[in-house]
Tab-separated table of C-alpha atoms in Angstrom:
chain	number	residue	atom	x	y	z
J	18	MET	CA	-47.612	35.358	-22.705
J	19	PHE	CA	-48.152	33.014	-19.966
J	20	TYR	CA	-47.695	30.161	-22.353
J	21	LEU	CA	-44.460	31.576	-23.535
J	22	SER	CA	-43.153	32.209	-19.997
J	23	GLY	CA	-43.984	28.686	-18.920
J	24	LEU	CA	-41.853	27.459	-22.020
J	25	ARG	CA	-38.950	29.581	-21.068
J	26	GLY	CA	-39.509	28.208	-17.698
J	27	LEU	CA	-39.342	24.549	-18.573
J	28	ALA	CA	-36.424	25.293	-20.917
J	29	LEU	CA	-34.531	26.444	-18.044
J	30	LEU	CA	-35.542	23.784	-16.028
J	31	LEU	CA	-34.311	21.123	-18.555
J	32	CYS	CA	-31.108	23.227	-19.100
J	33	GLY	CA	-30.438	22.869	-15.547
J	34	VAL	CA	-31.020	19.184	-15.565
J	35	ALA	CA	-28.667	18.746	-18.430
J	36	LEU	CA	-26.084	20.585	-16.735
J	37	SER	CA	-26.386	18.610	-13.598
J	38	ALA	CA	-26.166	15.566	-15.758
J	39	GLN	CA	-23.045	16.697	-17.503
J	40	ALA	CA	-21.446	17.874	-14.178
J	41	ALA	CA	-21.529	14.281	-12.800
J	42	LYS	CA	-18.389	12.515	-13.879
J	43	ASN	CA	-17.488	8.708	-14.086
J	44	ILE	CA	-14.412	7.693	-12.436
J	45	SER	CA	-12.910	4.287	-12.309
J	46	LEU	CA	-10.758	3.226	-9.262
J	47	GLY	CA	-8.489	-0.084	-9.414
J	48	THR	CA	-6.884	-1.858	-6.324
J	49	LEU	CA	-5.604	-5.244	-4.826
J	50	VAL	CA	-7.514	-4.563	-1.577
J	51	PRO	CA	-9.738	-7.683	-1.047
J	52	ASP	CA	-13.461	-7.371	-1.144
J	53	GLY	CA	-15.214	-7.093	2.243
J	54	THR	CA	-12.127	-6.045	4.097
J	55	SER	CA	-12.392	-2.634	6.155
J	56	TYR	CA	-10.030	-1.194	3.329
J	57	HIS	CA	-12.587	-1.884	0.964
J	58	LYS	CA	-15.563	-1.015	3.137
J	59	SER	CA	-14.065	2.673	3.648
J	60	LEU	CA	-13.716	2.970	-0.178
J	61	LEU	CA	-17.455	2.334	-0.517
J	62	GLU	CA	-18.186	4.918	1.981
J	63	MET	CA	-15.805	7.407	0.071
J	64	ARG	CA	-17.840	6.352	-2.958
J	65	ASP	CA	-21.324	7.327	-1.517
J	66	LYS	CA	-19.867	10.774	-0.402
J	67	TRP	CA	-18.380	11.443	-3.722
J	68	ARG	CA	-21.811	10.732	-5.211
J	69	LYS	CA	-23.105	13.569	-2.960
J	70	ALA	CA	-20.377	16.131	-3.763
J	71	PRO	CA	-21.279	19.529	-5.358
J	72	GLU	CA	-21.791	20.290	-8.882
J	73	GLY	CA	-23.451	16.832	-9.599
J	74	GLY	CA	-20.805	14.683	-7.815
J	75	VAL	CA	-18.867	11.862	-9.010
J	76	ASN	CA	-19.803	8.253	-10.105
J	77	LEU	CA	-17.031	6.011	-8.640
J	78	ARG	CA	-16.879	2.520	-10.017
J	79	ILE	CA	-14.428	0.375	-7.787
J	80	TYR	CA	-12.630	-2.648	-9.040
J	81	ALA	CA	-11.156	-4.329	-5.988
J	82	GLY	CA	-9.375	-7.798	-5.332
J	83	GLY	CA	-6.976	-7.354	-8.376
J	84	LYS	CA	-9.910	-7.532	-10.988
J	85	LEU	CA	-7.680	-5.319	-13.190
J	86	GLY	CA	-4.462	-7.186	-12.648
J	87	GLY	CA	-1.511	-6.385	-10.601
J	88	GLU	CA	-0.421	-2.800	-9.620
J	89	GLY	CA	2.054	-2.614	-12.638
J	90	ASN	CA	-0.917	-3.236	-15.010
J	91	MET	CA	-3.150	-0.740	-13.205
J	92	VAL	CA	-0.450	2.145	-13.334
J	93	SER	CA	0.025	1.391	-16.969
J	94	GLN	CA	-3.811	1.757	-17.645
J	95	MET	CA	-3.745	5.040	-15.565
J	96	LYS	CA	-0.846	6.189	-17.553
J	97	LEU	CA	-2.523	5.405	-20.776
J	98	GLY	CA	-5.899	6.933	-19.535
J	99	GLY	CA	-7.872	3.657	-19.389
J	100	LEU	CA	-8.154	3.799	-15.448
J	101	ASP	CA	-8.605	7.242	-13.481
J	102	ALA	CA	-7.322	6.295	-9.847
J	103	GLY	CA	-5.811	3.535	-7.674
J	104	LEU	CA	-5.392	2.714	-4.086
J	105	LEU	CA	-1.778	1.332	-4.623
J	106	THR	CA	0.938	-0.044	-2.258
J	107	ALA	CA	4.468	1.601	-2.392
J	108	VAL	CA	5.191	-1.254	-5.047
J	109	GLY	CA	2.715	0.203	-7.570
J	110	LEU	CA	3.410	3.852	-6.730
J	111	ALA	CA	7.067	3.330	-7.439
J	112	ASP	CA	6.337	2.557	-11.062
J	113	ILE	CA	5.195	6.316	-11.082
J	114	GLU	CA	7.767	7.906	-8.914
J	115	PRO	CA	10.529	5.852	-7.377
J	116	THR	CA	10.992	7.899	-4.408
J	117	VAL	CA	8.284	6.330	-2.332
J	118	THR	CA	9.993	3.130	-1.962
J	119	GLY	CA	11.653	4.868	1.069
J	120	LEU	CA	8.540	4.042	3.136
J	121	GLN	CA	8.373	0.453	2.060
J	122	LEU	CA	11.335	-1.417	0.254
J	123	MET	CA	13.657	-1.045	3.244
J	124	PRO	CA	13.185	-4.361	5.215
J	125	MET	CA	13.406	-3.950	9.146
J	126	VAL	CA	14.461	-0.260	8.877
J	127	PHE	CA	11.279	0.805	10.886
J	128	ARG	CA	11.113	-0.933	14.312
J	129	SER	CA	7.673	0.363	15.134
J	130	LEU	CA	4.534	2.115	13.576
J	131	ASP	CA	5.446	5.211	15.495
J	132	GLU	CA	8.764	5.368	13.734
J	133	LEU	CA	6.843	4.858	10.315
J	134	GLU	CA	4.495	7.631	11.285
J	135	TYR	CA	7.536	10.125	12.345
J	136	VAL	CA	9.159	9.459	8.869
J	137	SER	CA	6.079	9.365	6.808
J	138	LYS	CA	4.672	12.664	7.939
J	139	LYS	CA	8.110	14.288	7.197
J	140	LEU	CA	8.476	12.791	3.587
J	141	GLN	CA	4.815	12.555	2.338
J	142	PRO	CA	4.741	16.402	1.139
J	143	LYS	CA	7.871	15.927	-0.986
J	144	LEU	CA	6.589	12.495	-2.174
J	145	SER	CA	3.201	13.919	-3.036
J	146	LYS	CA	4.755	16.814	-4.865
J	147	LYS	CA	6.849	14.584	-6.957
J	148	LEU	CA	3.820	12.398	-7.973
J	149	GLU	CA	1.929	15.444	-8.899
J	150	GLU	CA	4.890	16.362	-11.175
J	151	LYS	CA	4.431	12.962	-12.689
J	152	GLY	CA	0.660	13.404	-13.221
J	153	PHE	CA	-0.909	12.013	-10.406
J	154	VAL	CA	-2.591	13.795	-7.256
J	155	VAL	CA	-2.432	11.969	-3.836
J	156	LEU	CA	-5.518	12.093	-2.077
J	157	TYR	CA	-4.485	10.410	0.923
J	158	TRP	CA	-1.587	8.269	2.476
J	159	SER	CA	-2.117	5.357	4.673
J	160	ASP	CA	-0.725	2.109	5.905
J	161	ALA	CA	-2.006	-1.399	6.911
J	162	GLY	CA	0.771	-2.395	9.272
J	163	TRP	CA	3.453	-5.080	8.828
J	164	VAL	CA	4.201	-7.633	6.154
J	165	ARG	CA	5.050	-11.091	7.711
J	166	PHE	CA	6.428	-14.325	6.389
J	167	PHE	CA	4.111	-17.222	5.614
J	168	SER	CA	5.421	-20.591	4.736
J	169	LYS	CA	4.430	-24.229	4.028
J	170	GLU	CA	7.058	-25.465	6.557
J	171	PRO	CA	8.195	-23.825	9.965
J	172	ALA	CA	11.140	-21.193	9.368
J	173	ILE	CA	12.669	-18.689	11.582
J	174	LEU	CA	16.054	-17.740	10.140
J	175	PRO	CA	17.424	-16.444	6.879
J	176	ASP	CA	18.888	-19.711	5.762
J	177	ASP	CA	15.551	-21.382	6.599
J	178	PHE	CA	14.072	-19.140	3.998
J	179	ARG	CA	16.934	-19.617	1.393
J	180	ARG	CA	15.954	-23.138	1.062
J	181	MET	CA	12.330	-22.058	0.078
J	182	LYS	CA	10.922	-20.677	-3.193
J	183	LEU	CA	9.826	-17.190	-2.274
J	184	PHE	CA	6.782	-15.332	-3.789
J	185	THR	CA	7.695	-11.696	-4.698
J	186	TRP	CA	5.585	-9.154	-6.527
J	187	ALA	CA	6.073	-9.074	-10.388
J	188	GLY	CA	7.197	-5.878	-12.158
J	189	ASP	CA	10.242	-5.113	-10.368
J	190	PRO	CA	13.354	-6.966	-11.561
J	191	LYS	CA	15.577	-4.962	-9.222
J	192	VAL	CA	13.697	-6.602	-6.160
J	193	VAL	CA	14.223	-9.896	-7.732
J	194	ASP	CA	17.973	-9.347	-8.403
J	195	LEU	CA	18.363	-8.151	-4.605
J	196	TRP	CA	16.986	-11.271	-3.426
J	197	LYS	CA	18.943	-13.393	-5.602
J	198	ALA	CA	22.121	-11.432	-4.578
J	199	ALA	CA	21.212	-12.315	-0.829
J	200	ARG	CA	21.122	-16.022	-1.968
J	201	PHE	CA	17.268	-16.469	-1.803
J	202	GLN	CA	15.059	-18.230	-4.510
J	203	PRO	CA	12.470	-15.294	-5.509
J	204	VAL	CA	9.691	-16.196	-7.954
J	205	PRO	CA	8.090	-13.143	-9.245
J	206	LEU	CA	4.058	-13.497	-9.594
J	207	GLN	CA	0.836	-11.638	-9.677
J	208	THR	CA	-0.868	-11.761	-6.415
J	209	SER	CA	-3.825	-13.732	-8.113
J	210	ASP	CA	-1.147	-16.404	-9.034
J	211	ILE	CA	-0.094	-17.004	-5.364
J	212	VAL	CA	-2.538	-19.836	-4.432
J	213	PRO	CA	-2.365	-21.881	-7.535
J	214	MET	CA	1.392	-21.781	-7.430
J	215	LEU	CA	1.521	-22.667	-3.948
J	216	ASP	CA	-0.578	-25.714	-4.963
J	217	THR	CA	1.614	-26.662	-7.597
J	218	GLY	CA	4.802	-26.286	-5.353
J	219	MET	CA	6.144	-23.349	-7.759
J	220	ILE	CA	6.469	-21.374	-4.366
J	221	ASN	CA	6.330	-22.361	-0.687
J	222	ALA	CA	6.590	-19.125	1.208
J	223	ALA	CA	5.388	-15.498	0.742
J	224	PRO	CA	5.920	-12.149	2.582
J	225	LEU	CA	2.301	-10.969	2.960
J	226	PRO	CA	-0.018	-8.687	5.006
J	227	PRO	CA	-1.813	-11.085	7.288
J	228	ILE	CA	-5.297	-9.607	5.936
J	229	VAL	CA	-4.188	-10.799	2.608
J	230	ALA	CA	-3.185	-14.259	3.832
J	231	LEU	CA	-6.519	-14.535	5.636
J	232	ALA	CA	-8.999	-13.168	2.823
J	233	GLY	CA	-7.180	-14.979	0.107
J	234	GLN	CA	-7.046	-18.224	2.186
J	235	ILE	CA	-3.371	-18.455	1.391
J	236	TYR	CA	-2.626	-19.225	5.089
J	237	THR	CA	-4.324	-22.700	4.494
J	238	ARG	CA	-1.244	-23.546	2.051
J	239	THR	CA	1.353	-21.795	4.454
J	240	PRO	CA	0.125	-22.649	7.792
J	241	ASN	CA	3.239	-21.275	9.447
J	242	MET	CA	3.971	-17.608	9.830
J	243	LEU	CA	7.031	-15.880	11.318
J	244	ASP	CA	6.273	-12.917	13.361
J	245	LEU	CA	8.815	-10.712	12.052
J	246	LYS	CA	8.116	-7.282	11.286
J	247	TRP	CA	9.612	-7.281	7.565
J	248	VAL	CA	8.144	-3.925	6.243
J	249	PRO	CA	4.999	-1.685	6.745
J	250	LEU	CA	2.584	-1.938	3.978
J	251	VAL	CA	2.286	1.697	2.895
J	252	GLY	CA	0.239	2.932	0.126
J	253	ALA	CA	-1.814	5.939	-1.309
J	254	LEU	CA	-5.062	6.648	-3.321
J	255	VAL	CA	-4.096	8.445	-6.267
J	256	ILE	CA	-5.880	9.916	-9.134
J	257	ARG	CA	-4.786	11.180	-12.745
J	258	LYS	CA	-4.235	14.807	-12.373
J	259	ALA	CA	-5.762	14.959	-16.038
J	260	THR	CA	-8.892	13.499	-14.513
J	261	TRP	CA	-8.706	15.586	-11.554
J	262	ASP	CA	-8.372	18.730	-13.240
J	263	THR	CA	-11.630	18.522	-15.232
J	264	LEU	CA	-13.709	18.699	-11.795
J	265	PRO	CA	-14.830	21.888	-10.326
J	266	ALA	CA	-13.266	23.185	-7.020
J	267	ALA	CA	-16.109	22.362	-5.049
J	268	THR	CA	-16.244	18.857	-6.135
J	269	GLN	CA	-12.685	18.419	-5.683
J	270	GLN	CA	-12.912	19.753	-2.070
J	271	ALA	CA	-15.673	17.431	-1.147
J	272	MET	CA	-13.938	14.595	-2.657
J	273	ARG	CA	-10.559	15.255	-0.874
J	274	GLU	CA	-12.168	15.396	2.509
J	275	ALA	CA	-14.240	12.251	2.041
J	276	ALA	CA	-10.785	10.630	0.772
J	277	GLU	CA	-8.952	11.845	3.898
J	278	GLU	CA	-11.646	10.395	6.152
J	279	ALA	CA	-11.287	7.042	4.322
J	280	GLY	CA	-7.478	7.101	4.605
J	281	ARG	CA	-7.855	7.897	8.267
J	282	GLN	CA	-10.227	4.844	8.722
J	283	ASN	CA	-7.724	2.616	6.760
J	284	LYS	CA	-5.013	3.289	8.890
J	285	GLU	CA	-6.891	2.873	12.158
J	286	HIS	CA	-9.006	-0.198	11.326
J	287	GLY	CA	-6.526	-1.579	8.775
J	288	ARG	CA	-3.777	-1.977	11.501
J	289	ALA	CA	-6.087	-3.588	14.079
J	290	GLU	CA	-7.580	-5.719	11.365
J	291	GLY	CA	-4.106	-7.225	10.326
J	292	GLU	CA	-3.557	-8.282	13.969
J	293	ARG	CA	-7.236	-9.709	14.246
J	294	ALA	CA	-6.330	-11.594	11.242
J	295	ILE	CA	-3.496	-13.179	12.904
J	296	GLU	CA	-5.527	-14.184	15.725
J	297	THR	CA	-8.412	-15.686	13.361
J	298	MET	CA	-5.921	-17.549	11.533
J	299	LYS	CA	-4.434	-19.050	14.678
J	300	THR	CA	-7.648	-20.593	15.647
J	301	LYS	CA	-7.882	-22.073	12.232
J	302	GLY	CA	-4.658	-23.876	12.578
J	303	LEU	CA	-1.728	-21.074	11.740
J	304	LYS	CA	1.136	-21.901	13.936
J	305	VAL	CA	3.062	-18.538	14.882
J	306	GLN	CA	6.874	-18.833	15.023
J	307	GLU	CA	7.786	-15.974	17.672
J	308	VAL	CA	10.865	-13.988	17.014
J	309	ASN	CA	13.335	-13.458	20.216
J	310	ALA	CA	16.253	-10.685	20.342
J	311	GLU	CA	18.983	-13.083	19.247
J	312	THR	CA	16.587	-14.080	15.894
J	313	GLU	CA	15.895	-10.402	15.266
J	314	GLU	CA	19.437	-9.456	15.369
J	315	ILE	CA	20.384	-12.198	12.977
J	316	TRP	CA	18.049	-11.047	10.566
J	317	ARG	CA	18.917	-7.116	11.250
J	318	LYS	CA	22.706	-8.016	10.299
J	319	THR	CA	21.646	-9.988	7.412
J	320	LEU	CA	19.632	-7.096	5.868
J	321	GLU	CA	22.477	-4.421	6.764
J	322	GLU	CA	24.380	-6.088	3.931
J	323	TRP	CA	21.655	-5.350	1.682
J	324	HIS	CA	21.787	-1.611	2.271
J	325	PRO	CA	24.339	-0.867	-0.332
J	326	ARG	CA	22.233	-2.598	-2.990
J	327	ILE	CA	19.050	-0.813	-1.943
J	328	ARG	CA	20.504	2.448	-1.807
J	329	GLY	CA	20.604	4.038	-5.344
J	330	SER	CA	18.902	0.818	-7.041
J	331	LEU	CA	15.638	0.305	-4.972
J	332	VAL	CA	15.715	3.527	-2.999
J	333	PRO	CA	17.108	6.832	-4.410
J	334	PRO	CA	20.052	7.843	-2.348
J	335	ASP	CA	18.677	11.150	-0.941
J	336	ILE	CA	15.739	9.407	0.193
J	337	PHE	CA	17.438	6.646	1.583
J	338	ASP	CA	19.809	8.884	3.637
J	339	GLU	CA	16.787	11.070	4.672
J	340	VAL	CA	14.922	8.180	6.161
J	341	PHE	CA	17.795	7.009	8.294
J	342	ARG	CA	18.733	10.784	9.275
J	343	LEU	CA	14.904	11.068	10.479
J	344	LEU	CA	15.053	7.891	12.293
J	345	GLU	CA	18.424	8.932	13.989
J	346	GLU	CA	16.622	12.115	14.955
J	347	LEU	CA	13.652	10.509	16.298
J	348	ARG	CA	15.560	7.721	18.557
J	349	ARG	CA	17.988	10.437	19.800
J	350	THR	CA	15.124	12.583	21.002
J	351	GLU	CA	13.394	9.343	22.442
J	352	ALA	CA	16.645	8.444	24.372
J	353	ASN	CA	16.913	11.949	25.588
J	354	PRO	CA	13.384	13.493	26.347
J	355	LYS	CA	13.381	17.260	27.318
J	356	PRO	CA	12.703	17.633	30.948
């Protein structure tokens, strides 16, 4: 009798181990985030927390630094089920849902990160819902500060850059057409192609986040930076809804909490890391071209000519109009604060 009872106990124990093993799920995540940066470290911390989630947790495999190709490639893999999740910029997210372009593909529309924060908080619930309708769950939104222009030769005004061959991310012919219509010379490439193409002379300038210019040693080929706040680098961590829905509710809750903490760290550390990257590059020879009020106004007037092309082509009209409405609302409030 004791022997049978022992067997039953052993069977239950083995069954429990088996169920626990079945509950642990492998999830793959791709991103262009460079290895060793604060963004990457926050993902590693999130991975450790996901492993400890209830119901067996999740085994997260992170492919950073563009190991899976560009964001267009990663989105295609996710749509086909070959990749579960991605930490993507608005460029990649737009391949899923074009409304996200309102947070990034509108050059010099945002004058400060506070303005970006205000508009983002208003739009993100709507954007998250649209992404979910397309089959992707947003676990967090974040940003990494400003994109700046890096170039081989000093350049300040739009006409200076029109003489250069300018890197742009491959995968969106509408962006390429926009640059061309404004008389620039865009060259669409994957991020991994920037350094070799700079070395061959196929490109000689690139709008990039400073941390990418530092991590990829791009600044050694483009030792001049225009300190113009071009566009904010906005992104989100998304996971396929088909993958998400297979997870127990308790696992999802723990994963979402860990992801939101990673998002907060990304925003806080990422913005500061971008500015530190500039200071680090300056000690190694980077020359920063400052932008005065007159230069900024020249750029702003140039970009206002882009707006009719951006609205409806790169950014859906309703989102384009909503961004400007929200900015006007914020600026009016700041100009006339309540007593």
